[in-house]
Each structure stands twice: as structure tokens, then as C-alpha cells.
mmCIF file of C-alpha atoms in Angstrom:
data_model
loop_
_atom_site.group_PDB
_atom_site.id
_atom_site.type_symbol
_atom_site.label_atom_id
_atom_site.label_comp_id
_atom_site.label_asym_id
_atom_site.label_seq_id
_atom_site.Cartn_x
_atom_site.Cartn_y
_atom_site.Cartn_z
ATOM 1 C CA UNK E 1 59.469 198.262 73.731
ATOM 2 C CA UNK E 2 59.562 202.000 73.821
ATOM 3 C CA UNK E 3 61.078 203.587 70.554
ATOM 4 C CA UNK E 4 63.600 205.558 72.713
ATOM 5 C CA UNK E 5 64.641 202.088 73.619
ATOM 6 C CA UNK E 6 64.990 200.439 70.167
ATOM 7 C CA UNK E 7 66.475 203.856 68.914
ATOM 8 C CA UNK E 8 69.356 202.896 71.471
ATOM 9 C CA UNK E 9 69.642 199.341 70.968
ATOM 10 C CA UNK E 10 70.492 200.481 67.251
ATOM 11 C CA UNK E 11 72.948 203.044 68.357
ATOM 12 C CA UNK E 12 74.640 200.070 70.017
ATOM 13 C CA UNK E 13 74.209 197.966 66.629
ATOM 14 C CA UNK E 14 75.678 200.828 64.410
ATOM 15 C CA UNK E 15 78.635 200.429 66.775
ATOM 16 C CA UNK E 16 79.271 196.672 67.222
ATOM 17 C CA UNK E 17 79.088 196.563 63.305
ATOM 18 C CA UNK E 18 81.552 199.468 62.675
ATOM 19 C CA UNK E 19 84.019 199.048 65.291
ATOM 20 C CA UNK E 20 83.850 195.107 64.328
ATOM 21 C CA UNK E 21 84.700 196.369 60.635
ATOM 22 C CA UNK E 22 87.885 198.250 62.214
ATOM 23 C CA UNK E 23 88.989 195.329 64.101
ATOM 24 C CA UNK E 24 89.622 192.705 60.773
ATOM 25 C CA UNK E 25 92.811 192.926 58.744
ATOM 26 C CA UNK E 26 90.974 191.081 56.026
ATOM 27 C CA UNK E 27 89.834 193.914 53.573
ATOM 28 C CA UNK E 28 87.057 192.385 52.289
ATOM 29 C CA UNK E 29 85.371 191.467 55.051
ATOM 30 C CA UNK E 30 86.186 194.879 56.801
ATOM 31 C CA UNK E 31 84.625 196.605 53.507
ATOM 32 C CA UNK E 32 81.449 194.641 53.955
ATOM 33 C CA UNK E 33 81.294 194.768 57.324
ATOM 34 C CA UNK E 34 81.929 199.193 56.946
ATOM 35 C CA UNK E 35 79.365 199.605 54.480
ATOM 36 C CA UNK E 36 76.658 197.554 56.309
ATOM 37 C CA UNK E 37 77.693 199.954 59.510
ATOM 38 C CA UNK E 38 76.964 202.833 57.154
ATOM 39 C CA UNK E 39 73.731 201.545 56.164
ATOM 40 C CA UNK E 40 72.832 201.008 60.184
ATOM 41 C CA UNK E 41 73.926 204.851 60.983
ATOM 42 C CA UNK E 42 71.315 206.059 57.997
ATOM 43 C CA UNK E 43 68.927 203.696 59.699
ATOM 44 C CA UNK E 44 69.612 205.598 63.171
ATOM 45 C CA UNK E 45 69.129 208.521 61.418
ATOM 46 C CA UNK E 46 66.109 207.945 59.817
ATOM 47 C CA UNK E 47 64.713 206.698 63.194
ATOM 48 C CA UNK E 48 65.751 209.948 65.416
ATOM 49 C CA UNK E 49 64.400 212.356 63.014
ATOM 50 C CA UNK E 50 61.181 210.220 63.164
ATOM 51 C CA UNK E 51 61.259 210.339 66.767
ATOM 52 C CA UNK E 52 62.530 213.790 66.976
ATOM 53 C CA UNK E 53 59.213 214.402 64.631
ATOM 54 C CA UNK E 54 57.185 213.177 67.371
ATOM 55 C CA UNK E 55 58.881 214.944 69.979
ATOM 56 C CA UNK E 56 59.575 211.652 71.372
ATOM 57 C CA UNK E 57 63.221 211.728 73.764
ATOM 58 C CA UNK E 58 66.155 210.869 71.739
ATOM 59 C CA UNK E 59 69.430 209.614 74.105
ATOM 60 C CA UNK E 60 73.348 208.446 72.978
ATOM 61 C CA UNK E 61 73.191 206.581 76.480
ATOM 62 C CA UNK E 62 74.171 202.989 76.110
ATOM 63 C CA UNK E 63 74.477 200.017 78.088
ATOM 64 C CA UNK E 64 78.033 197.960 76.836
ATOM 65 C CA UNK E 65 77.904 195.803 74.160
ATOM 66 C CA UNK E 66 80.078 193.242 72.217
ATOM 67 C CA UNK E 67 82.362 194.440 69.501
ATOM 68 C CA UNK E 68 85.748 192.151 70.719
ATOM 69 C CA UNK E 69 86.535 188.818 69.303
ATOM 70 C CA UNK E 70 89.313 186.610 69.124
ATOM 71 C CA UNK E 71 89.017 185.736 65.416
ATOM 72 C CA UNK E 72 86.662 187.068 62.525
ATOM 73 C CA UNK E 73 84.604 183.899 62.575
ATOM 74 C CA UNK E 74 83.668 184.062 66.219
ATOM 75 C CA UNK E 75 82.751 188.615 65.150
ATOM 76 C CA UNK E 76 80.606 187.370 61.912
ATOM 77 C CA UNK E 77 78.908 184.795 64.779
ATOM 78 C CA UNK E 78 78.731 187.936 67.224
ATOM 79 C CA UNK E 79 77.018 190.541 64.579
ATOM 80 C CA UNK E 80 74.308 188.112 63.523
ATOM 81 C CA UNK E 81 73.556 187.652 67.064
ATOM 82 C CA UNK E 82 73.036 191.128 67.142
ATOM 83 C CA UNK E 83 71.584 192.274 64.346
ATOM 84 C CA UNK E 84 69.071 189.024 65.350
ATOM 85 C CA UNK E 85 67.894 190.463 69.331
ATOM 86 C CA UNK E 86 67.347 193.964 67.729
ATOM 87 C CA UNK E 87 65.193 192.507 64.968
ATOM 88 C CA UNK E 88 62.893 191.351 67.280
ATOM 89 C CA UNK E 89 62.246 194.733 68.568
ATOM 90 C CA UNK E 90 60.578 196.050 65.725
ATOM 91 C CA UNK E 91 56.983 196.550 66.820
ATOM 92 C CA UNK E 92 55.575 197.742 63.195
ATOM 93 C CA UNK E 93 55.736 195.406 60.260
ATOM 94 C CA UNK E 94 53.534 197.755 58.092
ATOM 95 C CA UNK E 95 55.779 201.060 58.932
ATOM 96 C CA UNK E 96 57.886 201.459 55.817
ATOM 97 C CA UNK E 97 61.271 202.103 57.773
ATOM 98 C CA UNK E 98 60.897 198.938 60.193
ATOM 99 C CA UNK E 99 60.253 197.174 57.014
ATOM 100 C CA UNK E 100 63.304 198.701 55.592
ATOM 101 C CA UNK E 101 65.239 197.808 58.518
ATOM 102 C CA UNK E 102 64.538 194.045 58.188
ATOM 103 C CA UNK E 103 64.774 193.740 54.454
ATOM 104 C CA UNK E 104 68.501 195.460 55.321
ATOM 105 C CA UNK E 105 69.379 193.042 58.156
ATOM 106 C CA UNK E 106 68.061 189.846 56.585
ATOM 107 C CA UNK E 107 70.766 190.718 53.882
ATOM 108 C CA UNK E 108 73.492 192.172 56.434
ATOM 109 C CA UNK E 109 72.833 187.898 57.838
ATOM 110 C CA UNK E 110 72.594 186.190 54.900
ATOM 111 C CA UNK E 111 76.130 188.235 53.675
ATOM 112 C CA UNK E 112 77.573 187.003 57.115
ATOM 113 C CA UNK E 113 76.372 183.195 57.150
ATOM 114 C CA UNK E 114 77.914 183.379 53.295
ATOM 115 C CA UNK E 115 81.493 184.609 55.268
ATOM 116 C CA UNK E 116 81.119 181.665 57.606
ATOM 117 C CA UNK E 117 81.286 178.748 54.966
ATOM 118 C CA UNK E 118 84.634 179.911 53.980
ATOM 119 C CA UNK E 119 87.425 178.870 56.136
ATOM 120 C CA UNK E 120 89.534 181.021 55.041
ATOM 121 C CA UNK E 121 87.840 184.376 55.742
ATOM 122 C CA UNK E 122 88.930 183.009 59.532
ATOM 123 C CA UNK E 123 91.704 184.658 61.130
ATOM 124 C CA UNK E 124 92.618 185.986 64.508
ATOM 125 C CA UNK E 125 91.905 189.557 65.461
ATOM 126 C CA UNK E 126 94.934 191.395 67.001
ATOM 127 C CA UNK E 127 92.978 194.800 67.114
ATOM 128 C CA UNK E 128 93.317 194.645 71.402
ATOM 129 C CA UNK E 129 96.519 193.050 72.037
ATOM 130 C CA UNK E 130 97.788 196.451 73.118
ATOM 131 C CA UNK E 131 101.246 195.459 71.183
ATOM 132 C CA UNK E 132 101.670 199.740 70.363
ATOM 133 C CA UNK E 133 103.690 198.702 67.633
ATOM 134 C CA UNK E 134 102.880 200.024 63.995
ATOM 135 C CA UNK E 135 103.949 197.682 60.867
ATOM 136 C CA UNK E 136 106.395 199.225 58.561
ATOM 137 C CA UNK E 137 107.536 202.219 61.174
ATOM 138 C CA UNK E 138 110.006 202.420 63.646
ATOM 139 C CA UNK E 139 108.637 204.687 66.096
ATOM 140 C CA UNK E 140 110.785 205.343 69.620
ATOM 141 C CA UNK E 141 108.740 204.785 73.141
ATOM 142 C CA UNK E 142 108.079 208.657 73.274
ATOM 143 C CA UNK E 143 106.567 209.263 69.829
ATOM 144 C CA UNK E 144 104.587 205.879 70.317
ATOM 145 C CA UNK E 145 103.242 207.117 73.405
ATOM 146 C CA UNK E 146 102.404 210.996 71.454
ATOM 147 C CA UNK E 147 100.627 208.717 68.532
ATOM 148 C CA UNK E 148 98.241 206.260 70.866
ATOM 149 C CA UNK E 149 97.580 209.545 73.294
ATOM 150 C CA UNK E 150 96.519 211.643 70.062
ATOM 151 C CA UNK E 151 94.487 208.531 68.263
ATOM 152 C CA UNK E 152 92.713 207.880 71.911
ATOM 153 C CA UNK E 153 91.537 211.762 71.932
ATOM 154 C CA UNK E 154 90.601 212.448 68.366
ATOM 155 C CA UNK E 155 88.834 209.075 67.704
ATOM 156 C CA UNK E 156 86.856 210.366 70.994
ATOM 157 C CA UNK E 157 86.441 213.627 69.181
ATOM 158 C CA UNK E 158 85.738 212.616 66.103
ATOM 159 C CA UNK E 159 82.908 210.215 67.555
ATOM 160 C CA UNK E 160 81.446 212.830 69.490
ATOM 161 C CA UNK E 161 81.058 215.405 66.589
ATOM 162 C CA UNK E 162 79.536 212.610 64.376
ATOM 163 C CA UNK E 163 76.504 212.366 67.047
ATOM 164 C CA UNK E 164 76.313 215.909 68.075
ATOM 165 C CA UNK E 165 75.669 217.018 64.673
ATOM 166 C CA UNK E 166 73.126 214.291 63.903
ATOM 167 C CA UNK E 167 71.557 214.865 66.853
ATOM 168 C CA UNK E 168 71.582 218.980 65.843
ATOM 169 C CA UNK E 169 70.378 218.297 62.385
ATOM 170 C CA UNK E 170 67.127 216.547 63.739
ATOM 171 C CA UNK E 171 65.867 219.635 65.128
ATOM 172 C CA UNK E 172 68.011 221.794 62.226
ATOM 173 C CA UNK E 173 65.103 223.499 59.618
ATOM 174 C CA UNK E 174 67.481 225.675 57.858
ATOM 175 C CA UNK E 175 68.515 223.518 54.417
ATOM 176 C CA UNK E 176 71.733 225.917 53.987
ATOM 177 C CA UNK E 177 72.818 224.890 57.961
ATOM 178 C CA UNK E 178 71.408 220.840 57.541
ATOM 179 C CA UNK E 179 74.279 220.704 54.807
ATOM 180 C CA UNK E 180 77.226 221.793 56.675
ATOM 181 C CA UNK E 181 76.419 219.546 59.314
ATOM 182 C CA UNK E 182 76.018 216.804 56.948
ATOM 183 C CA UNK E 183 79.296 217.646 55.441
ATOM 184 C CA UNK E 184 80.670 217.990 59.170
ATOM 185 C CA UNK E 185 79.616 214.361 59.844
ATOM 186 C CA UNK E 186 81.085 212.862 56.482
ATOM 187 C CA UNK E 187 84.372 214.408 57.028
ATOM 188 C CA UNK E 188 84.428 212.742 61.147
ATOM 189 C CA UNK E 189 83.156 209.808 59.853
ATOM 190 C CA UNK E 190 86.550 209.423 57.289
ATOM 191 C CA UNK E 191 88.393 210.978 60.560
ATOM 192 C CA UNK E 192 87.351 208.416 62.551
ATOM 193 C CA UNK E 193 87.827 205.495 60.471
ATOM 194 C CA UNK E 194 91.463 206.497 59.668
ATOM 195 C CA UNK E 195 92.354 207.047 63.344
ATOM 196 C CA UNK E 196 90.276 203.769 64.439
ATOM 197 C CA UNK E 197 92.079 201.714 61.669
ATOM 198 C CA UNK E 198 95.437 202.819 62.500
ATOM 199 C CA UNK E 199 94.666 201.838 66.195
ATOM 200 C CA UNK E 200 93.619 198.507 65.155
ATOM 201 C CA UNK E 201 97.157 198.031 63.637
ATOM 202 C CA UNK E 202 98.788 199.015 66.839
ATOM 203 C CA UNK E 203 96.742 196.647 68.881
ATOM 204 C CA UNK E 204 95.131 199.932 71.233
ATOM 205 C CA UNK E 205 91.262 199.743 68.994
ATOM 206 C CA UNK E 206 88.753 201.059 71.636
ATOM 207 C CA UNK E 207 85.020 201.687 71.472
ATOM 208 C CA UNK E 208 84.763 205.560 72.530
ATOM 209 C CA UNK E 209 83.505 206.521 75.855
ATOM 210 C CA UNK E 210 79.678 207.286 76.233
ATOM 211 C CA UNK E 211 78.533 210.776 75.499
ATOM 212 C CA UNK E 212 77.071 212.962 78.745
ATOM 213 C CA UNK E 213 73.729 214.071 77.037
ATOM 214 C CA UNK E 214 75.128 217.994 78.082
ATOM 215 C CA UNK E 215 77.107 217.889 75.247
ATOM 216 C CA UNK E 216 74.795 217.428 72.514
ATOM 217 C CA UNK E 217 71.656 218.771 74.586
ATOM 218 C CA UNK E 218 72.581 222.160 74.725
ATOM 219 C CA UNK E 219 70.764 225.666 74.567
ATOM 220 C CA UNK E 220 72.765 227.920 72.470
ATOM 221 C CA UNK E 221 73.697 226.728 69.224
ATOM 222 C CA UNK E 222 76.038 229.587 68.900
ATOM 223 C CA UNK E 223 78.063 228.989 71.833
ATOM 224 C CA UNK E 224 78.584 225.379 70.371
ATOM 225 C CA UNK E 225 80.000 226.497 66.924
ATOM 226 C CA UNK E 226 82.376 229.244 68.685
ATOM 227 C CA UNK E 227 83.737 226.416 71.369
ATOM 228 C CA UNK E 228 83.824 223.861 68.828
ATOM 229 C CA UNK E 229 85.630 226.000 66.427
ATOM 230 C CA UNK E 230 87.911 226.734 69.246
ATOM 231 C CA UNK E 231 88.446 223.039 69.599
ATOM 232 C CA UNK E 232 89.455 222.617 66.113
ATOM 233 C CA UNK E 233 92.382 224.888 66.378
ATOM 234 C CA UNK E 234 93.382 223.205 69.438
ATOM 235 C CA UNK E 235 93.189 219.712 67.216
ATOM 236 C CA UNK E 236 95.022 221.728 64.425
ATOM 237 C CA UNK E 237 97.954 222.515 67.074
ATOM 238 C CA UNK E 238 98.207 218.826 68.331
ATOM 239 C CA UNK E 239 98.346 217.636 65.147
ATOM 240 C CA UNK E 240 100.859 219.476 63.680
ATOM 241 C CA UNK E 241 102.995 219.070 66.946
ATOM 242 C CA UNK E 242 102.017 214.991 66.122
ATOM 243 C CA UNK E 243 103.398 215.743 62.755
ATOM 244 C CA UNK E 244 106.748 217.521 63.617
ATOM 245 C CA UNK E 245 107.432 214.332 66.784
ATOM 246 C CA UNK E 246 107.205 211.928 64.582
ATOM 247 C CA UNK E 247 110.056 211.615 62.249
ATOM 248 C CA UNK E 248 108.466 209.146 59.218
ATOM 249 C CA UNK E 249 107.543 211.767 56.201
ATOM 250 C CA UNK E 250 104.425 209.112 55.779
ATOM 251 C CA UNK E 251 103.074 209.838 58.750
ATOM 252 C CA UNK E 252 103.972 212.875 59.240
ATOM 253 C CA UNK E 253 101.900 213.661 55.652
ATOM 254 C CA UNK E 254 99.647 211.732 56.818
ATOM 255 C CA UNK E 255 98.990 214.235 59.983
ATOM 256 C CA UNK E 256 99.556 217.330 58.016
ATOM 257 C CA UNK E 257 96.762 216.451 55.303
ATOM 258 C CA UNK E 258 94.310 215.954 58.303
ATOM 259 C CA UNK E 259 95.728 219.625 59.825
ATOM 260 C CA UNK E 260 94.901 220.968 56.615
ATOM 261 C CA UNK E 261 91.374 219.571 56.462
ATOM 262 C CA UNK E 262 90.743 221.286 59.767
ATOM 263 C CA UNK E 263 91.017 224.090 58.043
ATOM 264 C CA UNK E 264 88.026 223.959 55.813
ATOM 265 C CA UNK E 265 85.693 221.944 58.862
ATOM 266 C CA UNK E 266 86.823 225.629 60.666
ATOM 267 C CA UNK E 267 85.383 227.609 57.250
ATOM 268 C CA UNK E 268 82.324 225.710 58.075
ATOM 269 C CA UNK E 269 81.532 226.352 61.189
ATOM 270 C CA UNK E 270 82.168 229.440 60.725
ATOM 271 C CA UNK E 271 79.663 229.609 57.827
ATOM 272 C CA UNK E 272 77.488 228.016 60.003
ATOM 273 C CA UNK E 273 78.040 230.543 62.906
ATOM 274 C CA UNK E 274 76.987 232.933 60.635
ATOM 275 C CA UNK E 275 73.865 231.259 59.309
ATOM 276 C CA UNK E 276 72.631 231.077 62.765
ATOM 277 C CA UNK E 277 73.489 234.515 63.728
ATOM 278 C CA UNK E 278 71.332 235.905 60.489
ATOM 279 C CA UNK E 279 68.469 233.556 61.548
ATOM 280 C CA UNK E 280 68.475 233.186 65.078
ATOM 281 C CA UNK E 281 68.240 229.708 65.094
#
């Protein structure tokens, strides 16, 4: 199979596995199941800046995959399926990172098989039941409908940013510019997981749409930080408007401490903006 080919099949891996962790109310397994997603995203990583090395195509296209279940049993069942077809893609026993990638996902299976012999790790998923309703808040039909219409868009968001700055930092040779993007993606990544996890509670969890490759294929690296830092005061004013609806002071903190971090992703694209105006990157 061609690499661009297994490089999406693990895009589609990363997924199933993280957006399977969101989906479990039992912490454990959604802490094992969230770090072995983590581990799959540096293994994506690894693999498109290998590829972007060898100036071979690099695409976010994906076909759908699996990442529902009923219970957690029948997701543990569903991952190790997974992890299994990719396995068998791996053309290169003797390249260190494919042998990386199977010493990982022999463990990721044996971890899973180990969740199966306990019947109580089972339990039905309600992540999709589309209930809208949020345990321990009482929330009236128009602030419900503000909350799922702001966690729909920003998980989106949040998604998006996470692959258009990995996909950036492939091509990215300036150390100084690598790191804010890095730090860009490690603050989406905690974006995303809080938005996902609260949607999981209220029944709405979705897998984001696919990304059109003109949004992370782009020309001018400048024009990207200046729109994107004129989306993030957009998201600043939606979320503070999300914070002043809704009339619970925990989630209303909640809202305002992610409007504040705005603030500082802003700083850094900013300081970005400038890095690539000095260089001309």
C-alpha cells in the first residue's frame, strides 16, 4: 500500500481511538483509551514529517470509520479490530518507526483484551442518544440550544487547528515558529477534549467533519495567522456571549477561563506573524 494511504488509515485510527475515549463515562478506561490516542497522533506525526521528508503527498481526506458503540465492551472489540487491519499495512519490519508502531499497538491490544475479561468495565455508551441534557445543570431550551451550537463549532475548530498546524510544522524549519505551533496544538488538543467530553454528557458527541485540503494547503502563511487570529476574536466574542446566556457560575467560569486562554493562543500568533514577517517564511 502506498504510504499516503497508510498515513490516512492512521489518521482514521488516531480518531476511532480518541473519539472512542470521549464516548465512555468510565474514567479509567477513557484515560487509557486518551493516552493510547495520544500515542497514535505522535505516531501520525512522526509518519507525515517522514513523508513530508520525502516530498511524498500528505492528505486529512478520510473515508468514515467506526468510533460508535452501544456499550464499552462492543468499542474495546471495535479498536482492536482496528488497530489489527492497520497493522497489516506496515510494509517495513526493519524501519525503526513501523517497528515502533507495532511494539505500540501490540500493547494498545493486549491493554484492551485485559479490559474485556472484566465484566464490569461493561457499560452502555450514551455519548449519541442526542438527550441535550447536562447532569447537575438546569439549562432552559434556549441556552441548551446556544451550548450544543457553540460545542458543534469549536470542537470543529479546535479539530481543524490541531491538523493545520501539524500539517504547517512538517514543512516549518524555523525552531522559534515549530514551538508556537506545538504549543498551538497542545492547547486545541485540551480544547477539544473539554468540548468533546462535555458533548458526550449531553448525548450530541460527533466525529468532526472532514477537512477541504484548501485549508491547510495554503500559499501564504501570513494570511493564515492574520485570518486565524481574526477567528480567535470571533471565538473570544461567542464565548463570552456563551458565558453571559448561561446563568450557572460553573459554566459560565468554565467559558470565561477558555475566553481568557484565547488571549494568549492570540499573543502567539501574533508572535508567530511576526517571526514569519522577519524571515519570510
Amino acid at each position: 500500500m502506498r504510504p499516503s494511504e497508510i498515513f490516512r488509515k492512521k489518521h482514521e485510527l488516531w480518531l476511532s481511538m480518541l473519539f472512542g475515549a470521549f464516548s465512555v463515562d468510565n474514567e479509567e478506561i477513557y484515560n487509557i483509551l486518551y493516552d493510547f490516542s495520544m500515542i497514535e497522533f505522535r505516531h501520525l506525526k512522526w509518519f507525515g514529517q517522514k513523508l513530508a521528508d520525502e516530498n511524498i503527498e500528505i492528505s486529512f481526506d478520510r473515508e468514515e470509520m467506526s468510533y460508535k458503540a452501544k456499550s464499552n465492551f462492543e468499542l474495546l472489540k471495535q479498536l482492536i479490530a482496528n488497530i489489527d487491519m492497520v497493522k497489516e499495512l506496515y510494509e517495513d519490519d526493519a524501519d525503526p518507526l513501523f517497528k515502533r508502531f507495532v511494539t505500540d499497538e501490540n500493547y494498545f491490544i493486549s491493554k484492551l483484551y485485559n479490559l474485556l475479561k472484566d465484566e464490569r468495565n461493561d457499560a452502555k455508551i450514551r455519548a449519541f442518544d442526542k438527550r441535550r441534557e447536562l447532569e447537575g445543570f438546569e439549562l432552559d431550551e434556549i441556552q441548551t440550544d446556544a451550548l450544543t451550537l457553540f460545542l458543534f463549532e469549536e470542537s470543529y475548530k479546535e479539530y481543524e487547528l490541531i491538523m493545520i498546524y501539524t500539517y504547517v510544522n512538517f514543512y516549518t524549519k524555523d525552531k522559534e515558529l515549530s514551538n508556537i505551533f506545538i504549543d498551538l496544538i497542545d492547547e486545541s488538543f485540551y480544547h477539544l477534549k473539554s468540548f468533546a467530553r462535555m458533548m458526550a454528557k449531553m448525548g450530541i458527541l460527533t466525529m468532526p467533519r472532514v477537512i477541504m485540503e484548501r485549508v491547510y494547503k495554503f500559499e501564504d502563511l501570513e494570511k493564515f495567522l492574520l485570518e486565524g487570529i481574526e477567528e480567535e476574536e470571533k471565538a473570544k466574542i461567542e464565548c463570552k456571549k456563551l458565558s453571559d446566556a448561561i446563568k450557572n457560575d460553573s459554566l459560565s467560569r468554565f467559558f470565561d477561563f477558555i475566553n481568557y486562554q484565547e488571549n494568549y493562543h492570540i499573543s502567539l500568533m501574533k508572535r508567530a506573524l511576526n517571526k514569519v514577517r522577519e524571515s519570510g517564511e
